[in-house]
C-alpha positions in Angstrom: -12.7 100.4 -13.7 -11.1 103.7 -12.7 -8.8 105.6 -15.4 -5.4 105.6 -14.2 -4.7 109.5 -15.4 -8.2 110.7 -13.8 -7.7 113.5 -11.6 -9.5 113.5 -8.3 -9.7 117.0 -6.2 -10.2 116.7 -2.4 -10.4 119.6 -0.1 -9.8 118.6 3.8 -12.0 120.5 6.4 -12.4 120.1 10.4 -11.8 122.1 13.7 -8.4 123.6 15.0 -6.0 120.7 16.0 -8.5 117.9 14.5 -5.7 116.5 12.5 -6.2 117.5 9.0 -2.4 118.5 8.3 -1.4 114.9 10.1 -3.8 113.0 7.8 -2.2 114.9 4.6 1.0 114.1 6.2 0.1 110.6 6.8 -1.5 110.0 3.2 1.9 111.5 1.7 4.1 109.4 3.9 2.6 106.2 3.9 1.9 106.1 0.1 5.6 106.8 -0.7 4.8 110.6 -2.4 7.4 112.4 -0.5 10.6 113.4 -1.6 13.8 112.5 0.4 15.3 116.1 0.8 11.6 117.0 2.0 11.7 114.4 4.7 15.2 115.2 5.8 14.2 118.6 6.0 11.3 117.6 8.4 13.1 115.1 10.3 15.2 118.0 11.3 12.6 120.2 12.6 10.7 117.8 14.0 13.7 117.1 16.3 14.4 120.5 16.9 10.9 120.3 18.5 11.6 117.8 20.4 9.4 115.0 18.7 10.6 111.4 18.8 9.4 110.6 15.4 8.3 112.7 12.1 5.9 115.2 12.5 3.1 114.6 10.0 2.0 118.0 9.9 4.6 119.7 9.3 4.4 118.4 5.2 1.6 120.3 4.7 2.3 123.4 7.0 4.0 125.4 4.4 3.5 128.9 5.5 6.0 130.2 8.1 3.4 131.4 10.7 1.6 128.3 10.2 4.3 126.2 11.4 5.2 128.6 14.2 1.3 128.6 15.5 0.4 124.8 14.1 -2.5 126.2 12.3 -3.5 126.0 9.0 -4.0 129.9 7.9 -4.3 129.9 4.1 -5.4 127.3 1.4 -1.9 124.9 0.7 -2.3 122.8 -2.3 -0.8 119.4 -2.5 -0.1 117.1 -5.4 0.3 113.3 -5.1 -0.2 110.4 -7.1 -0.7 106.7 -6.7 -0.7 103.9 -9.7 -4.4 104.1 -9.7 -5.1 107.8 -9.8 -3.6 111.6 -9.6 -4.6 113.6 -6.6 -4.5 117.7 -5.8 -5.4 118.1 -2.1 -6.8 121.6 -0.6 -5.8 121.9 2.6 -8.4 124.6 4.2 -8.4 126.1 7.6 -10.6 125.5 10.0 -10.9 128.7 12.0 -14.2 131.0 11.3 -12.5 134.0 10.4 -11.0 131.8 7.0 -14.3 130.7 5.6 -14.0 132.5 2.6 -10.4 130.0 2.3 -12.8 127.1 2.6 -15.0 128.3 -0.1 -12.0 128.7 -2.5 -10.4 125.7 -1.8 -14.1 123.7 -2.1 -15.0 125.4 -5.4 -13.7 122.4 -7.6 -13.3 119.7 -5.3 -14.8 116.2 -6.3 -14.9 115.0 -2.8 -14.7 116.7 0.9 -13.1 114.9 3.8 -14.5 116.3 6.8 -12.3 115.3 9.8 -14.3 115.0 13.6 -12.6 114.2 16.8 -13.7 111.2 17.9 -13.4 112.4 21.3 -15.6 115.6 21.1 -18.0 114.5 18.3 -20.0 116.8 16.2 -19.1 119.9 16.8 -20.1 124.0 15.5 -17.5 123.7 13.2 -18.3 120.2 11.5 -21.8 121.7 11.1 -20.4 124.8 9.4 -17.9 122.7 7.4 -20.3 120.2 5.9 -22.8 123.1 5.0 -20.2 124.7 3.2 -19.4 121.6 1.3 -23.3 121.0 0.5 -23.4 124.5 -0.4 -20.8 124.0 -3.0 -22.9 120.7 -4.2 -19.2 118.6 -3.6 -20.9 115.6 -4.9 -19.0 113.2 -2.3 -18.4 113.8 1.3 -16.3 111.6 3.7 -16.4 111.8 7.3 -13.1 110.9 9.2 -13.7 110.0 12.8 -10.1 110.6 13.9 -8.0 109.9 17.0 -9.7 106.6 17.5 -6.6 105.7 19.4 -7.4 108.2 22.0 -10.9 106.5 22.8 -9.3 102.9 22.2 -10.7 102.3 19.0 -14.2 102.0 20.7 -16.7 101.1 18.2 -19.5 102.9 20.3 -17.8 106.3 20.3 -17.9 105.5 16.1 -21.2 105.5 15.9 -22.0 108.1 18.1 -20.4 110.3 15.6 -22.1 108.9 12.8 -26.1 109.3 14.4 -24.7 112.9 15.5 -23.8 113.6 11.9 -26.5 112.1 10.1 -29.4 113.7 12.6 -28.4 117.4 11.3 -26.5 116.4 7.9 -30.2 115.1 6.6 -31.5 118.8 6.1 -28.5 119.1 3.6 -28.5 118.0 0.1 -25.2 115.9 0.2 -25.9 112.8 -2.1 -23.1 110.3 -1.2 -21.4 110.4 2.5 -19.1 107.9 4.0 -17.7 107.2 7.5 -14.1 106.3 8.1 -12.3 105.3 11.5 -9.1 106.4 11.4 -6.1 107.6 13.4 -4.0 109.9 11.3 -1.2 110.0 14.0 -0.8 106.1 14.4 -2.0 105.6 10.5 -5.0 103.6 11.1 -7.2 103.0 7.9 -5.2 105.8 6.3 -3.5 103.8 3.6 -3.5 100.7 5.2 -6.3 98.8 7.0 -6.1 99.1 10.7 -5.3 96.1 13.0 -7.1 97.8 15.8 -10.4 98.3 14.5 -11.3 94.6 12.8 -15.3 95.5 13.5 -14.7 98.1 10.8 -15.2 96.6 7.3 -14.9 99.1 5.0 -12.2 100.1 2.9 -9.3 102.6 4.1 -9.2 106.4 3.2 -6.6 106.1 0.2 -8.8 103.0 -1.1 -12.0 104.9 -1.2 -10.1 108.0 -2.6 -8.8 105.8 -5.6 -12.0 103.9 -6.2 -14.5 107.1 -5.9 -16.6 107.1 -8.8 -16.6 110.9 -10.2 -17.4 110.3 -13.9 -20.9 110.8 -13.5 -20.5 114.5 -11.2 -20.1 116.2 -14.6 -23.1 117.0 -16.1 -23.3 115.5 -19.4 -26.8 116.5 -20.6 -26.3 119.9 -21.1 -24.2 121.0 -23.8 -22.3 124.4 -23.0 -19.5 126.1 -24.6 -18.8 129.4 -23.5 -16.2 131.0 -26.1 -13.1 132.3 -24.5 -11.4 133.6 -28.2 -11.7 133.5 -31.5 -8.8 132.1 -33.5 -7.8 133.3 -37.1 -4.4 132.0 -38.0 -4.0 133.5 -41.5 -1.3 131.4 -42.9 -1.1 129.0 -45.6 -3.4 126.4 -45.3 -5.9 127.9 -43.0 -6.7 131.3 -44.9 -10.1 130.8 -44.4 -10.3 129.2 -41.1 -12.2 130.6 -38.2 -12.2 128.8 -34.5 -13.8 129.4 -31.5 -11.7 128.3 -28.5 -12.7 127.6 -25.0 -13.7 124.9 -22.9 -16.8 122.5 -22.9 -18.6 123.6 -19.2 -21.2 120.5 -20.0 -22.6 117.7 -22.1 -21.1 116.4 -25.3 -20.7 118.3 -28.7 -20.2 116.1 -31.9 -19.3 117.1 -35.4 -22.4 117.6 -37.5 -24.6 118.7 -34.3 -26.9 120.8 -34.6 -25.9 124.2 -32.6 -27.1 127.8 -31.4 -25.2 130.4 -30.5 -26.1 132.6 -27.7 -26.8 135.8 -27.2 -27.7 136.1 -30.9 -29.8 132.9 -31.1 -28.5 132.1 -34.8 -28.0 128.3 -35.6 -25.2 126.4 -37.0 -24.0 123.0 -37.7 -20.8 121.8 -35.9 -18.0 121.7 -38.9 -14.9 120.3 -37.1 -13.7 119.8 -33.4 -10.2 120.6 -33.3 -7.4 119.5 -30.0 -4.0 121.0 -31.4 -3.5 119.3 -35.0 -5.8 116.7 -34.1 -9.4 116.6 -35.1 -11.8 114.9 -33.1 -15.8 113.5 -33.4 -16.8 114.6 -29.9 -15.7 117.3 -27.3 -17.3 116.6 -23.7 -16.4 118.4 -20.3 -13.8 119.5 -19.1 -12.1 119.5 -22.5 -10.5 122.5 -24.2 -11.0 122.6 -27.9 -11.6 124.7 -31.2 -14.8 124.2 -32.6 -15.7 125.6 -36.2 -18.8 126.2 -37.8 -20.4 125.8 -41.3 -21.9 129.4 -41.2 -20.5 132.4 -40.9 -21.8 133.9 -37.7 -20.4 136.8 -35.6 -19.3 135.3 -32.4 -17.0 136.8 -29.8 -15.9 135.9 -26.3 -18.0 135.7 -23.8 -20.8 134.2 -26.2 -22.1 130.6 -25.7 -22.5 127.6 -28.1 -25.6 125.1 -27.3 -28.1 122.9 -28.6 -31.3 124.8 -29.9 -34.0 123.0 -28.0 -31.5 123.1 -24.6 -30.6 126.6 -23.5 -29.3 128.1 -20.1 -31.6 130.9 -18.9 -30.8 134.2 -20.6 -31.4 136.7 -18.1 -30.0 140.3 -16.2 -31.6 139.5 -12.8 -30.0 136.6 -10.6 -30.5 134.9 -7.5 -27.1 134.1 -5.8 -25.6 132.2 -2.6 -22.6 134.9 -2.1 -19.9 134.5 -0.4 -17.6 138.0 0.9 -14.6 137.5 0.4 -13.0 140.7 0.6 -11.8 142.8 3.8 -14.2 145.8 3.0 -17.5 145.3 3.4 -19.6 145.7 0.2 -20.8 149.7 -0.3 -24.8 149.6 -0.8 -25.6 149.6 -4.6 -21.7 149.8 -5.5 -21.4 148.5 -9.3 -19.0 145.7 -9.7 -17.7 143.4 -12.8 -19.3 140.4 -12.7 -17.4 137.3 -14.1 -19.2 134.4 -15.3 -17.9 132.1 -17.7 -15.7 133.9 -20.0 -18.4 136.8 -20.1 -18.1 139.8 -17.7 -20.8 142.5 -17.6 -21.5 145.2 -15.2 -23.4 144.4 -12.2 -25.0 145.7 -9.3 -26.2 144.2 -6.0 -29.7 145.1 -5.8 -31.1 143.2 -2.9 -29.9 141.0 0.4 -32.8 138.5 1.1 -31.0 137.2 4.0 -27.6 136.3 5.8 -27.0 133.1 6.8 -25.7 132.4 10.5 -22.6 129.8 9.9 -22.9 128.5 13.2 -26.5 127.5 13.8 -27.5 127.7 10.0 -30.4 130.0 10.7 -31.4 132.7 8.3 -31.1 136.2 9.5 -33.5 138.5 7.2 -32.7 141.7 9.2 -28.8 142.0 8.9 -28.4 143.4 5.4 -24.5 144.0 5.6 -21.8 142.2 3.5 -18.7 141.7 5.2 -15.9 139.1 5.5 -17.0 135.3 5.3 -20.6 136.3 5.1 -22.6 133.9 3.5 -25.7 135.4 2.1 -28.8 135.0 -0.5 -28.6 138.0 -2.9 -30.4 139.5 -5.9 -28.0 140.5 -8.3 -29.2 143.1 -11.7 -26.4 143.0 -14.8 -26.0 145.1 -17.6 -26.5 142.9 -20.3 -28.2 138.9 -20.0 -25.7 136.3 -18.6 -26.3 132.7 -19.9 -26.8 130.6 -16.5 -27.8 127.6 -15.1 -28.2 126.7 -11.6 -25.3 125.9 -9.7 -27.0 122.7 -8.8 -27.0 121.6 -11.8 -23.7 122.9 -13.7 -20.8 124.0 -11.0 -18.9 126.0 -14.2 -22.3 127.8 -15.5 -23.8 127.8 -12.4 -21.0 130.1 -10.8 -19.8 133.7 -10.9 -17.4 136.1 -8.9 -17.9 140.0 -8.4 -14.7 142.2 -8.9 -13.9 145.7 -7.9 -13.2 147.9 -10.9 -11.0 150.2 -9.1 -8.5 147.6 -7.6 -9.3 144.8 -9.7 -9.8 142.7 -6.7 -12.4 139.6 -6.3 -14.6 140.7 -3.4 -17.0 137.7 -3.9 -18.0 134.1 -5.0 -21.1 133.4 -5.9 -23.6 129.8 -6.8 -26.7 130.7 -9.0 -29.9 130.0 -7.4 
């Protein structure tokens, strides 16, 4: 049973002209998620361009440059709802120089849709996008084999792509991979079942997205509560109230549970859990709540409430898979601010272990430079310990960003190994 209000975030990736924007346009159009005025504007633009029908790709290509060049260059977010679920789509670009945009768009996704052109099969960019999806531990990957109308809806062409994809994806950490043959242009197997491919017995794309089981994607075992702020209302009825507000990053916290506060290590019990003016018996990820404890412990922003016998690693030396996001390369041994959950410390990149060639997936141990769109494994040293988990166990407590103190710009995003 799928929760009607459950939100599914998915990202789309594929090579240029694989039809990503057309696919999203088709999803929105066929699921009746487009406003009439939007539709009219797109119909007018399509006529100006000399198209017979509606150019579905124009629904998502929001940037003017994209519409003129016909490519997607930024991450475009689109929202739509069906009776069964709410969706956020991150439409990410396919070019190699926009690797960082794909990393940004995919970092919070439950699922990735990877488009493959049925005529060309698995190409370099398919491999790159699949690698990024596995690096970001996206739990579900849906490979849409598009443009089936251009290969006469051939089952043989479909099976060829599956074999190519499975051959190289076996080396990667992807838990759940599904394959769907589609034609985004004609709408086959996108929202409605295809009449042209009766050999395909699976569900169309929208039904797959609506029924994808995502509740178990969140870590429900390791209780993690990074404190964002301390609440002291100082008003009638709340004179002695001292609540710790934040968002549960993993596990379940219940009233009466024994907890430890890191980094101090002091223990106490949960006195109450509040959500607005309601008192709850339990809180779980990703709820935002305020927690009060039975003992008066000195807790501030950046501390973490956990179970006494289940703690994250408190360490100053972390190994991270880093994606460099900034135009300017990293300076050797430069200091950055590292942000991890609600904690902020100073940090330095101590060592580059290897750089990944994003096309061949080979490791290069000679090249130590950090330039835009590079993905590298590095060692980082922080001024004070951070309470971290491995990214594959918890995507919230296992991720960091680096910020340049002089410009306050985010220069890198990383997954803790």
